[in-house]
PDB file of C-alpha atoms in Angstrom:
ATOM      1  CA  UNK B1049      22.643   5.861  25.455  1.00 45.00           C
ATOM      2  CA  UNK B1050      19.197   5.184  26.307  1.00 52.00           C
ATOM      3  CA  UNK B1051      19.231   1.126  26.295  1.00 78.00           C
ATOM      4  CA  UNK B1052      21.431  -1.486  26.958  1.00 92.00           C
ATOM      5  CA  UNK B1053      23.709  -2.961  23.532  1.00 94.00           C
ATOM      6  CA  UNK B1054      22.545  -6.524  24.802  1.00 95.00           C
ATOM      7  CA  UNK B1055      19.096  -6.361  23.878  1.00 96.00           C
ATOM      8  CA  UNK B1056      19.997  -4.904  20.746  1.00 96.00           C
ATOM      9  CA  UNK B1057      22.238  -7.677  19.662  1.00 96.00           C
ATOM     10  CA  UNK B1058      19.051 -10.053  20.981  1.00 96.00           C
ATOM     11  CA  UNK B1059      16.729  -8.379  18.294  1.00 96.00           C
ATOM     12  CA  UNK B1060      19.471  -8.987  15.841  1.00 97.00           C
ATOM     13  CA  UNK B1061      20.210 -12.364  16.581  1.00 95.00           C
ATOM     14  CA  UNK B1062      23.647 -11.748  16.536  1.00 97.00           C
ATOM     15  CA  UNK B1063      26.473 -11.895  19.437  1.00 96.00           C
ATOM     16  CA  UNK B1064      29.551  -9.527  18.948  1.00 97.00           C
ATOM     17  CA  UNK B1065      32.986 -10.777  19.329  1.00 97.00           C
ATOM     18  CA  UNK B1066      34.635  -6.985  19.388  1.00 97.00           C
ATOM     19  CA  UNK B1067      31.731  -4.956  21.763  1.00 95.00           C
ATOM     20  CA  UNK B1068      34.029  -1.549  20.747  1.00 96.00           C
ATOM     21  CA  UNK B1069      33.092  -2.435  17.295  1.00 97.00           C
ATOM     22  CA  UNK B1070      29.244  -2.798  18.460  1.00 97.00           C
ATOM     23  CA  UNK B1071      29.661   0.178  20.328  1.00 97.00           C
ATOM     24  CA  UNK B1072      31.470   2.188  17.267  1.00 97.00           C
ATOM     25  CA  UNK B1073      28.295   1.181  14.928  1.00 98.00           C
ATOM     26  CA  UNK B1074      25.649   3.226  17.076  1.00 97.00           C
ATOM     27  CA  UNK B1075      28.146   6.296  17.686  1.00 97.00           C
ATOM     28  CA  UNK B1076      27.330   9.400  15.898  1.00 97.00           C
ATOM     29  CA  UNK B1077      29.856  11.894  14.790  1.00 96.00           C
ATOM     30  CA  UNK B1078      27.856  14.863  16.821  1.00 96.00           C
ATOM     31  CA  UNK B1079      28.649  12.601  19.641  1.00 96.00           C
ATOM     32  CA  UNK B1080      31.955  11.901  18.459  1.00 96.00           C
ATOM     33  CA  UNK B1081      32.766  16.062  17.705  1.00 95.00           C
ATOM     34  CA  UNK B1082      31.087  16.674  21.282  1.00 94.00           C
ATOM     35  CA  UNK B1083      33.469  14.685  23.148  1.00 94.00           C
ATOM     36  CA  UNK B1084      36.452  15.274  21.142  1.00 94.00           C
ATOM     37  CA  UNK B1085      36.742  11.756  20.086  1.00 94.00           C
ATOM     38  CA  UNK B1086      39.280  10.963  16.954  1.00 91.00           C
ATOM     39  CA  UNK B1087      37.666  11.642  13.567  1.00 86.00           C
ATOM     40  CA  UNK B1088      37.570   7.821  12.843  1.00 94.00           C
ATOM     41  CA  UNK B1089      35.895   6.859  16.393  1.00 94.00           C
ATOM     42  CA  UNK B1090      32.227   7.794  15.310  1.00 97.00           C
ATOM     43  CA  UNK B1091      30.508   5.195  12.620  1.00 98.00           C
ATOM     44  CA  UNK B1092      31.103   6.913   9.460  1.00 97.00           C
ATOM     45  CA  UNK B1093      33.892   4.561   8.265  1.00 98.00           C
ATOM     46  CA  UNK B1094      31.758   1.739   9.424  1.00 98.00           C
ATOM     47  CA  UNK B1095      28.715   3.007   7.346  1.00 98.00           C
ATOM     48  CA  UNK B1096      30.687   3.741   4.247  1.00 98.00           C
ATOM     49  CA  UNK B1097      31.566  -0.267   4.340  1.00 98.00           C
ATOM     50  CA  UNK B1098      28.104  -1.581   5.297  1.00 98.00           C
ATOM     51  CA  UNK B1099      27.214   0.234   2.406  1.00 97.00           C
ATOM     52  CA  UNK B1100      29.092  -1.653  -0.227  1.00 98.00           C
ATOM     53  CA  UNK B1101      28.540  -4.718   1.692  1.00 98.00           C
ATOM     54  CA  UNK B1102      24.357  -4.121   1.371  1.00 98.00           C
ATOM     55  CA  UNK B1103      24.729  -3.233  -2.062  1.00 97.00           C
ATOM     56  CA  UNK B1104      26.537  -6.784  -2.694  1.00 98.00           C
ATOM     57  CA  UNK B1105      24.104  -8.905  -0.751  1.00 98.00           C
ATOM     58  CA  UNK B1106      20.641  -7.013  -2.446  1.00 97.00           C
ATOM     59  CA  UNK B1107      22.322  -7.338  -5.992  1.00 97.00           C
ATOM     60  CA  UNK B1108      22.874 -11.267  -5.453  1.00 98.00           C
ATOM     61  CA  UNK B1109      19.852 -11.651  -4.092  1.00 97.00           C
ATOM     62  CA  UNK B1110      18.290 -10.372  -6.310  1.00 96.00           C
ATOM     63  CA  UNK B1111      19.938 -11.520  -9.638  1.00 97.00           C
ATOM     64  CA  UNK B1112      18.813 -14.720  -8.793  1.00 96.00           C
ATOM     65  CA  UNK B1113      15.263 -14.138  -7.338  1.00 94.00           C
ATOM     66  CA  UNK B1114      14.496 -12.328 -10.221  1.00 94.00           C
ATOM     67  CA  UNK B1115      15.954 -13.978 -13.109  1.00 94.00           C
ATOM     68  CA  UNK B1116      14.193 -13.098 -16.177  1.00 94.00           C
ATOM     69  CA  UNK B1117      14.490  -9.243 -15.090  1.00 94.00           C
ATOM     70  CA  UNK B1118      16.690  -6.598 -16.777  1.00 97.00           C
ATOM     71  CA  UNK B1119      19.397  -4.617 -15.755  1.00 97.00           C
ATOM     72  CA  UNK B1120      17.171  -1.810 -15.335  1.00 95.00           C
ATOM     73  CA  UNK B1121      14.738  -3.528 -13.322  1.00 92.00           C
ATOM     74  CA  UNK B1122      16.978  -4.845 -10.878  1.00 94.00           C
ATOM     75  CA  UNK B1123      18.564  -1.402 -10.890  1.00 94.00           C
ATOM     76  CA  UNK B1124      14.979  -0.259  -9.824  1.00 89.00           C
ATOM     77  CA  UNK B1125      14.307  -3.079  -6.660  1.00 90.00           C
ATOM     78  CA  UNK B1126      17.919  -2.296  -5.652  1.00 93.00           C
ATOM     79  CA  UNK B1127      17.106   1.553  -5.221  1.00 90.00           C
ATOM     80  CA  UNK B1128      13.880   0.773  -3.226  1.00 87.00           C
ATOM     81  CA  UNK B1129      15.219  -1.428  -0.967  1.00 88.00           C
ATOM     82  CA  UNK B1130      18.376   0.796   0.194  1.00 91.00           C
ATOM     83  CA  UNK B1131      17.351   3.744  -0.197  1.00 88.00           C
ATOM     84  CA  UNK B1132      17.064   6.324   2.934  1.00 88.00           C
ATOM     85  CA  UNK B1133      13.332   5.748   3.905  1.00 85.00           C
ATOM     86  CA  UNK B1134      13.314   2.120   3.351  1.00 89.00           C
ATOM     87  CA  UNK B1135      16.339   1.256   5.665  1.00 93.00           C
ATOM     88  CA  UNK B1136      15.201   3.804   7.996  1.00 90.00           C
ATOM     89  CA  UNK B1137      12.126   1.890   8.127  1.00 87.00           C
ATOM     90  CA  UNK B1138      14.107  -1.460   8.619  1.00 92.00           C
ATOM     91  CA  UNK B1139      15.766   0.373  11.355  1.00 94.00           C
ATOM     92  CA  UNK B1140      12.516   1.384  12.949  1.00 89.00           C
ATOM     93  CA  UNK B1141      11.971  -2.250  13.426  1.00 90.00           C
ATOM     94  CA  UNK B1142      14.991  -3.008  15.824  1.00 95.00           C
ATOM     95  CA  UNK B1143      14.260   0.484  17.178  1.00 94.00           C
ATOM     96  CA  UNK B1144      18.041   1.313  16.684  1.00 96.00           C
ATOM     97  CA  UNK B1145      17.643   4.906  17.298  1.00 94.00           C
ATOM     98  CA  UNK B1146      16.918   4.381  20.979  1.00 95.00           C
ATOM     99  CA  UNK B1147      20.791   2.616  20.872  1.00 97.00           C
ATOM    100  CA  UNK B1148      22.791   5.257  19.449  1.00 97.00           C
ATOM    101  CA  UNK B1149      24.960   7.730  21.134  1.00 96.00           C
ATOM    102  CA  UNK B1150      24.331  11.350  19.940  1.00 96.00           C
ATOM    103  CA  UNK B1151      25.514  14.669  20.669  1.00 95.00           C
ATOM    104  CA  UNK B1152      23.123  17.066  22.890  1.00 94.00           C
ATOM    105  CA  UNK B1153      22.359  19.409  20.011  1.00 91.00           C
ATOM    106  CA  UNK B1154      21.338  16.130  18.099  1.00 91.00           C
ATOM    107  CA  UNK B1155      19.158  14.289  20.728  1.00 90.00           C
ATOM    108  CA  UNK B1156      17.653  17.791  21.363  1.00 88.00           C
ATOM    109  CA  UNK B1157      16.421  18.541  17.404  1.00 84.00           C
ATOM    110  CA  UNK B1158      15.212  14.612  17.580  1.00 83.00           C
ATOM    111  CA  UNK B1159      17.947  12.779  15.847  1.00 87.00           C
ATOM    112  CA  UNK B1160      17.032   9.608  17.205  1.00 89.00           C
ATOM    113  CA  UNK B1161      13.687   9.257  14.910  1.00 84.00           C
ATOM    114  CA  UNK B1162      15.917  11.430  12.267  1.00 86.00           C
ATOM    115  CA  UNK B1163      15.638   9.028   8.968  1.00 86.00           C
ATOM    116  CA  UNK B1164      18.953   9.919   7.806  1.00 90.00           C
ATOM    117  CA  UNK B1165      20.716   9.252  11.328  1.00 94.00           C
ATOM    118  CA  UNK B1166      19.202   5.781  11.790  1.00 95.00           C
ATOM    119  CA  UNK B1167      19.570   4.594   7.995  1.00 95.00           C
ATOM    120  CA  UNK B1168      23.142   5.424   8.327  1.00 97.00           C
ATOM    121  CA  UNK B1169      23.493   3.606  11.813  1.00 98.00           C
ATOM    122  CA  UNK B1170      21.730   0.740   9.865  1.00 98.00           C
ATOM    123  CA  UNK B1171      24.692   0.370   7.579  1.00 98.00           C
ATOM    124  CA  UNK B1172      27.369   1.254  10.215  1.00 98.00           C
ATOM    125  CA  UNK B1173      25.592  -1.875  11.891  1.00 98.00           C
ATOM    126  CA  UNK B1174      25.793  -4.192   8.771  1.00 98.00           C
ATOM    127  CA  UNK B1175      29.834  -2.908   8.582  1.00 98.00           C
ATOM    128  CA  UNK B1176      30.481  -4.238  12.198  1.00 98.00           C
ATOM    129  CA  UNK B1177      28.737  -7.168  11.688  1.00 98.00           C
ATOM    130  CA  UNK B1178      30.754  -7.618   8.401  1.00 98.00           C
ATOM    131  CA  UNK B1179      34.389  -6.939  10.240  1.00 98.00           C
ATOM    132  CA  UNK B1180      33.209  -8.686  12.983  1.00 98.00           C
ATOM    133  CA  UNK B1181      31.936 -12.191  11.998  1.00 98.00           C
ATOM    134  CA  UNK B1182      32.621 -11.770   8.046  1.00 98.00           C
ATOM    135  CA  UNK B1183      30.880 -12.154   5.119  1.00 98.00           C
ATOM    136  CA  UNK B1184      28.355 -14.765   6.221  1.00 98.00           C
ATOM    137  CA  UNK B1185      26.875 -13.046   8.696  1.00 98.00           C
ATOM    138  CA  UNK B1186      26.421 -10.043   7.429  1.00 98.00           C
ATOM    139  CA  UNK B1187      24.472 -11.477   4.656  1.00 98.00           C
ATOM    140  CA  UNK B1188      22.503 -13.483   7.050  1.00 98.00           C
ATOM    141  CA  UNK B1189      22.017 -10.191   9.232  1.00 98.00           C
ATOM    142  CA  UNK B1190      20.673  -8.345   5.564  1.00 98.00           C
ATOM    143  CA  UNK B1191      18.536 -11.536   4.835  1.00 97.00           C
ATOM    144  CA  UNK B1192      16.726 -11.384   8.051  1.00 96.00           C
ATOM    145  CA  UNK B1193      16.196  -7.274   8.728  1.00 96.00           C
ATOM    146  CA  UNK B1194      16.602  -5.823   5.220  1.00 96.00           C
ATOM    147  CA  UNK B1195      15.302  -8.377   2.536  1.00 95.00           C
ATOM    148  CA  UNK B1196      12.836 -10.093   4.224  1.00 91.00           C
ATOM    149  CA  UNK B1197       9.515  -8.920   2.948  1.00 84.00           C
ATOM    150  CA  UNK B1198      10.573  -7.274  -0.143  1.00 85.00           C
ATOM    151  CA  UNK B1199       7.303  -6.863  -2.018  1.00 80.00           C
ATOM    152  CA  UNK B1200       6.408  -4.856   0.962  1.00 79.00           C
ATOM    153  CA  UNK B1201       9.041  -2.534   0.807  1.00 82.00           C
ATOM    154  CA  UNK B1202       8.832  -1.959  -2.652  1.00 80.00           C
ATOM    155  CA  UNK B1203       5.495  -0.577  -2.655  1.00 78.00           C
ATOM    156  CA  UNK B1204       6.347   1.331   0.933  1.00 80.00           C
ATOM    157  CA  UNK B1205       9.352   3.065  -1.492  1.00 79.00           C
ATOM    158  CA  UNK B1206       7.002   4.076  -4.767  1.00 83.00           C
ATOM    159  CA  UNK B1207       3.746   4.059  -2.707  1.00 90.00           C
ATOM    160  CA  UNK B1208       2.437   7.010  -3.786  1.00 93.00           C
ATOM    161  CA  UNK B1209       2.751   6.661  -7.218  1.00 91.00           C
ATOM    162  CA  UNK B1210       1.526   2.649  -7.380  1.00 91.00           C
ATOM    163  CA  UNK B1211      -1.606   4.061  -5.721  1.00 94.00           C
ATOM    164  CA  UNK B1212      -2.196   6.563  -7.804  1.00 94.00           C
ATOM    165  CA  UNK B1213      -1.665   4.170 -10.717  1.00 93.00           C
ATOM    166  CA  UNK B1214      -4.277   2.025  -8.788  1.00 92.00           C
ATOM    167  CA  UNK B1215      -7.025   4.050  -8.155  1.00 93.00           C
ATOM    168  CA  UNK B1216      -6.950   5.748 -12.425  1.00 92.00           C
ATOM    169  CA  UNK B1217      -6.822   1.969 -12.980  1.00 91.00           C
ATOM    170  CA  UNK B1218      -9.577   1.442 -11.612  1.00 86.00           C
ATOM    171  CA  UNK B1219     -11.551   4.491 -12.364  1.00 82.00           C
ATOM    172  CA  UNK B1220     -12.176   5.364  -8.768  1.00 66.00           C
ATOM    173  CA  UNK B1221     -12.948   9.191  -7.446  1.00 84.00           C
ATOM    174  CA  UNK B1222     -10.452  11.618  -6.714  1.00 91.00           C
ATOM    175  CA  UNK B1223      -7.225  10.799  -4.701  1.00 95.00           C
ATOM    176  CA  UNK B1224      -6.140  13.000  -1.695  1.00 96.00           C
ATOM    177  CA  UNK B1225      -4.124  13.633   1.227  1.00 97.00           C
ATOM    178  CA  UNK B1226      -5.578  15.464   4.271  1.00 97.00           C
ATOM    179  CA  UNK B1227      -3.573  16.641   6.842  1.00 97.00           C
ATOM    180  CA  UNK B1228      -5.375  15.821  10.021  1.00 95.00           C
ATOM    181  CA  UNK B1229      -2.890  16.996  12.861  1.00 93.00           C
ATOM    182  CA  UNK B1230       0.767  18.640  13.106  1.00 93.00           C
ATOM    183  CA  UNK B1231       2.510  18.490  16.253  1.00 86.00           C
ATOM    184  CA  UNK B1232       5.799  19.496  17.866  1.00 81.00           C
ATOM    185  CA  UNK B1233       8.513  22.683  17.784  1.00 80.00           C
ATOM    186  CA  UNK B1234       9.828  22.934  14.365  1.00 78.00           C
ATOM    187  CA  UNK B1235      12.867  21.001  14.857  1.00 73.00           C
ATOM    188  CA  UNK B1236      10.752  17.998  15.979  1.00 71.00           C
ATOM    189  CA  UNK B1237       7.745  18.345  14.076  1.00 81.00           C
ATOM    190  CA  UNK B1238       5.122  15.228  13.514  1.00 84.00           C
ATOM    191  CA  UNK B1239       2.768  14.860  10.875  1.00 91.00           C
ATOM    192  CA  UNK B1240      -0.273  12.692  10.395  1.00 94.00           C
ATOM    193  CA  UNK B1241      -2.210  12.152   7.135  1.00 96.00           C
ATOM    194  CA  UNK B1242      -5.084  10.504   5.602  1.00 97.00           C
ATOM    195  CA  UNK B1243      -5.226   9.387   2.188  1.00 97.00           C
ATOM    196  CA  UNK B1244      -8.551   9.665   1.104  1.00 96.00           C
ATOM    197  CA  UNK B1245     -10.749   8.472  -2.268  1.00 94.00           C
ATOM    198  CA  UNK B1246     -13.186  11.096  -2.506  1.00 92.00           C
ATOM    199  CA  UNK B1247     -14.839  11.030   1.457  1.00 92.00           C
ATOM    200  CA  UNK B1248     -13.700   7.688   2.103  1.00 94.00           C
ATOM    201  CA  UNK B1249     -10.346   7.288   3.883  1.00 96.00           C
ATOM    202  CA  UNK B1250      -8.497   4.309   2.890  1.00 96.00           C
ATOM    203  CA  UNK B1251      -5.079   4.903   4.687  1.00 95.00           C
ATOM    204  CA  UNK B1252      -3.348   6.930   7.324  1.00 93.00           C
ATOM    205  CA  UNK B1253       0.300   8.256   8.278  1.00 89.00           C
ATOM    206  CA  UNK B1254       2.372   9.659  10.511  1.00 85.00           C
ATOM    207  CA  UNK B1255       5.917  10.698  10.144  1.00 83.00           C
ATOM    208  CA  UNK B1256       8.360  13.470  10.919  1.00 78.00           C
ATOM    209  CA  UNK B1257       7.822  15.106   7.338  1.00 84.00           C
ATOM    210  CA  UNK B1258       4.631  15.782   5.623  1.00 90.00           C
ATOM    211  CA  UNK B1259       6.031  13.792   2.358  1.00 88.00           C
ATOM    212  CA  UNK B1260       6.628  10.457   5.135  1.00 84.00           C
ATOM    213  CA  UNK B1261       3.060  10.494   6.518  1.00 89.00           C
ATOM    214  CA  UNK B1262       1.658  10.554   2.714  1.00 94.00           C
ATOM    215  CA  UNK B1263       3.634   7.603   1.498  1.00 90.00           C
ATOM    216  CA  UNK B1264       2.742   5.581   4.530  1.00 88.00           C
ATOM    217  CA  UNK B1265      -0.527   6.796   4.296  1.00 94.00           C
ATOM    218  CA  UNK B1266      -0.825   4.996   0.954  1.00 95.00           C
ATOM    219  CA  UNK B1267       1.044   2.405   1.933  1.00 90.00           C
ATOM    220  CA  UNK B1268      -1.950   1.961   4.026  1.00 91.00           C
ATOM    221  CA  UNK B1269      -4.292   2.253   1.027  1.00 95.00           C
ATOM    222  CA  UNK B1270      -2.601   0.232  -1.144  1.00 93.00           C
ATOM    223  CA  UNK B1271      -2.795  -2.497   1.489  1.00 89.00           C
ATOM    224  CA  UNK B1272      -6.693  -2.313   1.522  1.00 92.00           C
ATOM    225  CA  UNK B1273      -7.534  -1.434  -1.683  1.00 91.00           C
ATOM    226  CA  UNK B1274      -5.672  -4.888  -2.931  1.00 88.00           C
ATOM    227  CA  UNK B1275      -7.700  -6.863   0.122  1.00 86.00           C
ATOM    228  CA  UNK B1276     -10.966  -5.114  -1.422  1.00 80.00           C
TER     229      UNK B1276
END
């Protein structure tokens, strides 16, 4: 593990009672399978119950921050906010990936920026919390790290098609992505990406897939386009 558990329960703001539980949360099962740990020591159980235990929290939340929206549209929020990319980006913000514990073949093929890997570790984290202190904090954990700034993350989730919607709104040129630089082996590849309106570049990306850069990219462009 590259950093000590203490500073990651300081960016959380949260102290745990059980540190094997802590530890269990940023254990992957490469790790686990490498050092011939029991099935159920790696965070796979954990994640499976931080899962139902996000999807709780973001439903109350937002039935009641929302309450003249239907079913469907709450359906829709929901699926931005915890889906892959979204927690993944949530997780970038604690830089959790630097805190888990993976196998060699794992670290090697860059696991620890791997969306998948740290979106799962994400909800592993929200299960310990949840087993650990109960219900209360783990909502106050998901309040703080996943919820906060929700507008945000819901155009971060559709961004490429709200810009797009944007700019034939309001009957701008053309909208592109350029690829401006790819970097790395192929198992560790990094991509960076301007969106562009006609010449002008109005937001850039970088990510570990092409697709990631683009959505940040307009992320970016949404961003300035509404401040223009």
């Amino acid at each position: 593990m590259n950093r000590d558990l203490r500073e990651l329960e300081k960016s959380i703001q949260y102290q745990f009672k059980n540190r094997r539980l802590f530890r269990q949360a940023m254990i992957h099962s490469s790790y686990a399978n490498e050092h011939k740990m029991d099935k159920t020591g790696c965070n796979e159980r954990l994640e499976f119950l931080g899962d139902a235990v996000l999807e709780v929290v973001s439903s109350d939340f937002l039935f009641h921050k929302y309450g003249q929206a239907p079913e469907g549209d709450l359906t829709k929020i929901r699926a931005s906010i915890v889906c892959e990319p979204t927690l993944a980006l949530c997780a970038g913000e604690l830089n959790l990936g630097e805190y888990l514990l993976l196998g060699k073949g794992e670290e090697a093929t860059g696991g620890r920026h791997r969306n998948s890997i740290v979106s799962d570790a994400m909800e592993a984290l929200i299960g310990a919390i949840y087993l650990d202190g109960g219900f209360a904090s783990a909502k106050e954990f998901i309040h703080s790290f996943v919820l906060n700034d929700i507008e945000h993350k819901q155009l971060f989730y559709d961004s490429k098609t709200i810009l797009q919607e944007m700019v034939q709104s309001m009957g701008e040129e053309s909208l592109s992505y350029e690829l401006v630089r790819e970097d790395g082996p192929d198992h560790d590849k990094t991509f960076e990406v301007k969106a562009k309106l006609g010449d002008r570049e109005i937001g850039w990306g970088i990510g570990r897939t092409k697709k990631a850069a683009e959505a940040l990219a307009a992320y970016r462009g949404i961003l300035k386009l509404k401040k223009s």
